[in-house]
CSV table of C-alpha atoms in Angstrom, one decimal:
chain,number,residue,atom,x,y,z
B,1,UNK,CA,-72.1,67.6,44.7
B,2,UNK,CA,-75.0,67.8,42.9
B,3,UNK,CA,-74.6,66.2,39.0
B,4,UNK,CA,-77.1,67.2,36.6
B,5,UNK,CA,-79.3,64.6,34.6
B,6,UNK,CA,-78.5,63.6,31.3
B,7,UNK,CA,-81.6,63.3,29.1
B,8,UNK,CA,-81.1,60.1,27.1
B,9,UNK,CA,-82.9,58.7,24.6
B,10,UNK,CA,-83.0,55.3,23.3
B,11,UNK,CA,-82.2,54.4,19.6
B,12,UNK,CA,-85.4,52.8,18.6
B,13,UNK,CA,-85.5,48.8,17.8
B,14,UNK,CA,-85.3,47.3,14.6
B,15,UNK,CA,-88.9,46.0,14.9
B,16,UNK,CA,-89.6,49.8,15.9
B,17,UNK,CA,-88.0,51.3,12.7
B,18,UNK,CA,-91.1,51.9,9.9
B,19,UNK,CA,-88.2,50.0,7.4
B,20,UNK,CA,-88.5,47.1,9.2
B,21,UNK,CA,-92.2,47.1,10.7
B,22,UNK,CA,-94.0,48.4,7.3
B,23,UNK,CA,-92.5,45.4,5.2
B,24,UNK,CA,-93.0,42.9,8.3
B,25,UNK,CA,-97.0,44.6,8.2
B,26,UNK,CA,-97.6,44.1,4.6
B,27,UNK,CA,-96.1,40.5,4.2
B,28,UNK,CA,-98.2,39.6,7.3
B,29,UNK,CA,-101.5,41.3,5.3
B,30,UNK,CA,-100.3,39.7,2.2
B,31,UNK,CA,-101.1,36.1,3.9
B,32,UNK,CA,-103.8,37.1,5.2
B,33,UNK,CA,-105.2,38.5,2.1
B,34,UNK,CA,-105.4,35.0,0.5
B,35,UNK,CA,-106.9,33.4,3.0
B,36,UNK,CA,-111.3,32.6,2.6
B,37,UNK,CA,-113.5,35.0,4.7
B,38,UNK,CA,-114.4,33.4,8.1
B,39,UNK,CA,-112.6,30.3,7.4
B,40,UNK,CA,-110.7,28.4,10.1
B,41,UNK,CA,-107.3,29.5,8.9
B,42,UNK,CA,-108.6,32.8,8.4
B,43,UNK,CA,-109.8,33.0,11.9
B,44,UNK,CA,-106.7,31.4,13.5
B,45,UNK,CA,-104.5,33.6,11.4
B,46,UNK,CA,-106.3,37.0,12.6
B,47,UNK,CA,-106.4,35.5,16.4
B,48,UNK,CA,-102.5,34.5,15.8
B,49,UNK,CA,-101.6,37.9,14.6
B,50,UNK,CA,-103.7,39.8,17.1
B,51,UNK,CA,-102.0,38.1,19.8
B,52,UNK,CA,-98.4,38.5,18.5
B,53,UNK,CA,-99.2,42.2,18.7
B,54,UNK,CA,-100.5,42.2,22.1
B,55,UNK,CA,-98.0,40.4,23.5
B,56,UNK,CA,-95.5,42.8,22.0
B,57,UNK,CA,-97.0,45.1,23.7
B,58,UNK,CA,-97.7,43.8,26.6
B,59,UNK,CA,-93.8,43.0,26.7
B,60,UNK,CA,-91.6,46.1,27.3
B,61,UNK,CA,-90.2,45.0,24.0
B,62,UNK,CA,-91.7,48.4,22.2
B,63,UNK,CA,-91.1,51.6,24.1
B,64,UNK,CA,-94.3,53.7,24.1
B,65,UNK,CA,-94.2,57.1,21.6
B,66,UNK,CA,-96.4,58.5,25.0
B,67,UNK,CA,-97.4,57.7,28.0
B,68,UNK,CA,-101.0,57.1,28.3
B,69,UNK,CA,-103.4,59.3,29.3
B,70,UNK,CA,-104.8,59.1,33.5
B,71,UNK,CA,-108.2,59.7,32.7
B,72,UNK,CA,-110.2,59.9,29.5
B,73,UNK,CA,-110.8,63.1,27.8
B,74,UNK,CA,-114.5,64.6,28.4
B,75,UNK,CA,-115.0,64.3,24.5
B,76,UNK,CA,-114.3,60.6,24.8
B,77,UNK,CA,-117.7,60.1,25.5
B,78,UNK,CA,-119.1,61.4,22.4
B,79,UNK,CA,-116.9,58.7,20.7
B,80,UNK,CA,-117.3,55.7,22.9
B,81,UNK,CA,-121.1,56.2,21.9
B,82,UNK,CA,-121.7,55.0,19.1
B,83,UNK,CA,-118.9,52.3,19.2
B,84,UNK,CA,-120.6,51.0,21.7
B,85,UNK,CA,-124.1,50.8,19.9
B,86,UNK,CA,-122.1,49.5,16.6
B,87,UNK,CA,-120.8,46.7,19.0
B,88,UNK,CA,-123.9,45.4,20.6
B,89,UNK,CA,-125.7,45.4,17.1
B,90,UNK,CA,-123.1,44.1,15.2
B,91,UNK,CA,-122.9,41.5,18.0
B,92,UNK,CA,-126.1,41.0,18.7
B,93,UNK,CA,-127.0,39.8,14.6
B,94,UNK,CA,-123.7,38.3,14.6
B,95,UNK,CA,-125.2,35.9,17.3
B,96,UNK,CA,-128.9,35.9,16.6
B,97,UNK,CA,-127.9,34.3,12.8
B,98,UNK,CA,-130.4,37.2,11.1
B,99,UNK,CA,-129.3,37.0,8.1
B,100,UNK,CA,-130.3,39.3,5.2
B,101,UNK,CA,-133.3,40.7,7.0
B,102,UNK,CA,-130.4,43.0,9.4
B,103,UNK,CA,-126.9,41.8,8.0
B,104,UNK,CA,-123.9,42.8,9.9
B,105,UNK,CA,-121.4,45.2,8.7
B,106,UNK,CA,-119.0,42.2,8.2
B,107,UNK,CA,-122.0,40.6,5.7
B,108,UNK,CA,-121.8,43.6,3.9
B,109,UNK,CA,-118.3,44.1,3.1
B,110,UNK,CA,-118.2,40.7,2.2
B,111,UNK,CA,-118.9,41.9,-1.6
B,112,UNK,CA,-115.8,44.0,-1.3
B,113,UNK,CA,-113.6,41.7,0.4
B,114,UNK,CA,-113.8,39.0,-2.6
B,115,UNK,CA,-110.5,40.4,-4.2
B,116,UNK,CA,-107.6,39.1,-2.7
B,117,UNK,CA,-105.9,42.5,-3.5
B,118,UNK,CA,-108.6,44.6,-1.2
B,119,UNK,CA,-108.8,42.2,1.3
B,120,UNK,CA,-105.3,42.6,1.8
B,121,UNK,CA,-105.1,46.2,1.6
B,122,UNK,CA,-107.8,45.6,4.4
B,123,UNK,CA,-105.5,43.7,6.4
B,124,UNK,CA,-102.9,45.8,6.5
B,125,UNK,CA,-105.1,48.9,7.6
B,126,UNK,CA,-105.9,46.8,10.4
B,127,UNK,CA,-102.7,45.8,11.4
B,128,UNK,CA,-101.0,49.0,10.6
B,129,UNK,CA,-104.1,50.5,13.4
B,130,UNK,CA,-103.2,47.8,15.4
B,131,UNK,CA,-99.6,48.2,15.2
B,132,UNK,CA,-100.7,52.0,16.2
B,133,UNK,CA,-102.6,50.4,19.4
B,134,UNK,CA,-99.6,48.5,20.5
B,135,UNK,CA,-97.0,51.4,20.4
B,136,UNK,CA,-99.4,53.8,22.1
C-alpha cells in the first residue's frame, strides 16, 4: 500500500524568529558601535562576531529559506566585476600604506564613522547582510 507524503514544515527557531534575531542584531551593533575604528577590540569583536555567524551557519542550526543555487546565474558576472576590482584595490592600498595620495574606501568613511550612533547603524547593516548570508 502506497501512503502518500505529508509535506511538513518546521516551526522556525527562536534564533530564526525576526523577534528574537533583530533585538540579538542590534544589541550586538550597539557594542560594536562604541568600540574605536581599527582598534584591537574593534577588530577582535568584528572577527568574533563574523565567526559566530558562520559557524551558525555552517551548523544545521539555521534551516536555509532556499537551497542554493548549482551554478551561478550568467548575470553574475557582470556583478562579480567590479567587486572584484574594488577588492584588489581596496587591498592593494590597504597593504601598500598609501595614504592620502589613494585612500581606501575604509579611510574615507572614517569621517562618517566618528559618531558612535552611525557607526552602529553601520554595524547592524552589516550584520543584518550578514545575518542574510548565513540563512541563505
Amino acid at each position: 500500500m502506497d501512503h502518500p507524503r505529508e509535506l511538513t514544515v518546521e516551526a522556525p527557531r527562536a534564533w530564526d524568529r525576526p523577534v528574537v534575531s533583530v533585538p540579538v542584531l542590534i544589541c550586538l551593533s550597539l557594542v560594536g558601535g562604541q568600540l574605536p575604528s581599527f582598534s584591537a577590540a574593534a577588530n577582535l569583536y568584528t572577527l568574533g562576531t563574523g565567526g559566530a555567524l558562520i559557524w551558525v551557519g555552517l551548523s544545521n542550526r539555521v534551516p536555509p529559506r532556499r537551497p542554493a543555487p548549482t551554478r551561478l546565474p550568467p548575470g553574475a558576472l557582470w556583478w562579480l566585476l567590479p567587486v572584484t576590482v574594488f577588492g584588489v584595490f581596496e587591498g592593494a592600498t590597504f597593504v601598500l600604506s598609501v595614504g592620502d595620495e589613494f585612500p581606501t574606501f575604509s579611510r574615507l568613511a572614517d569621517p562618517l564613522l566618528e559618531d558612535h550612533l552611525v557607526r552602529s547603524a553601520a554595524w547592524f547593516a552589516w550584520l543584518t547582510a550578514f545575518w542574510g548570508l548565513v540563512r541563505r
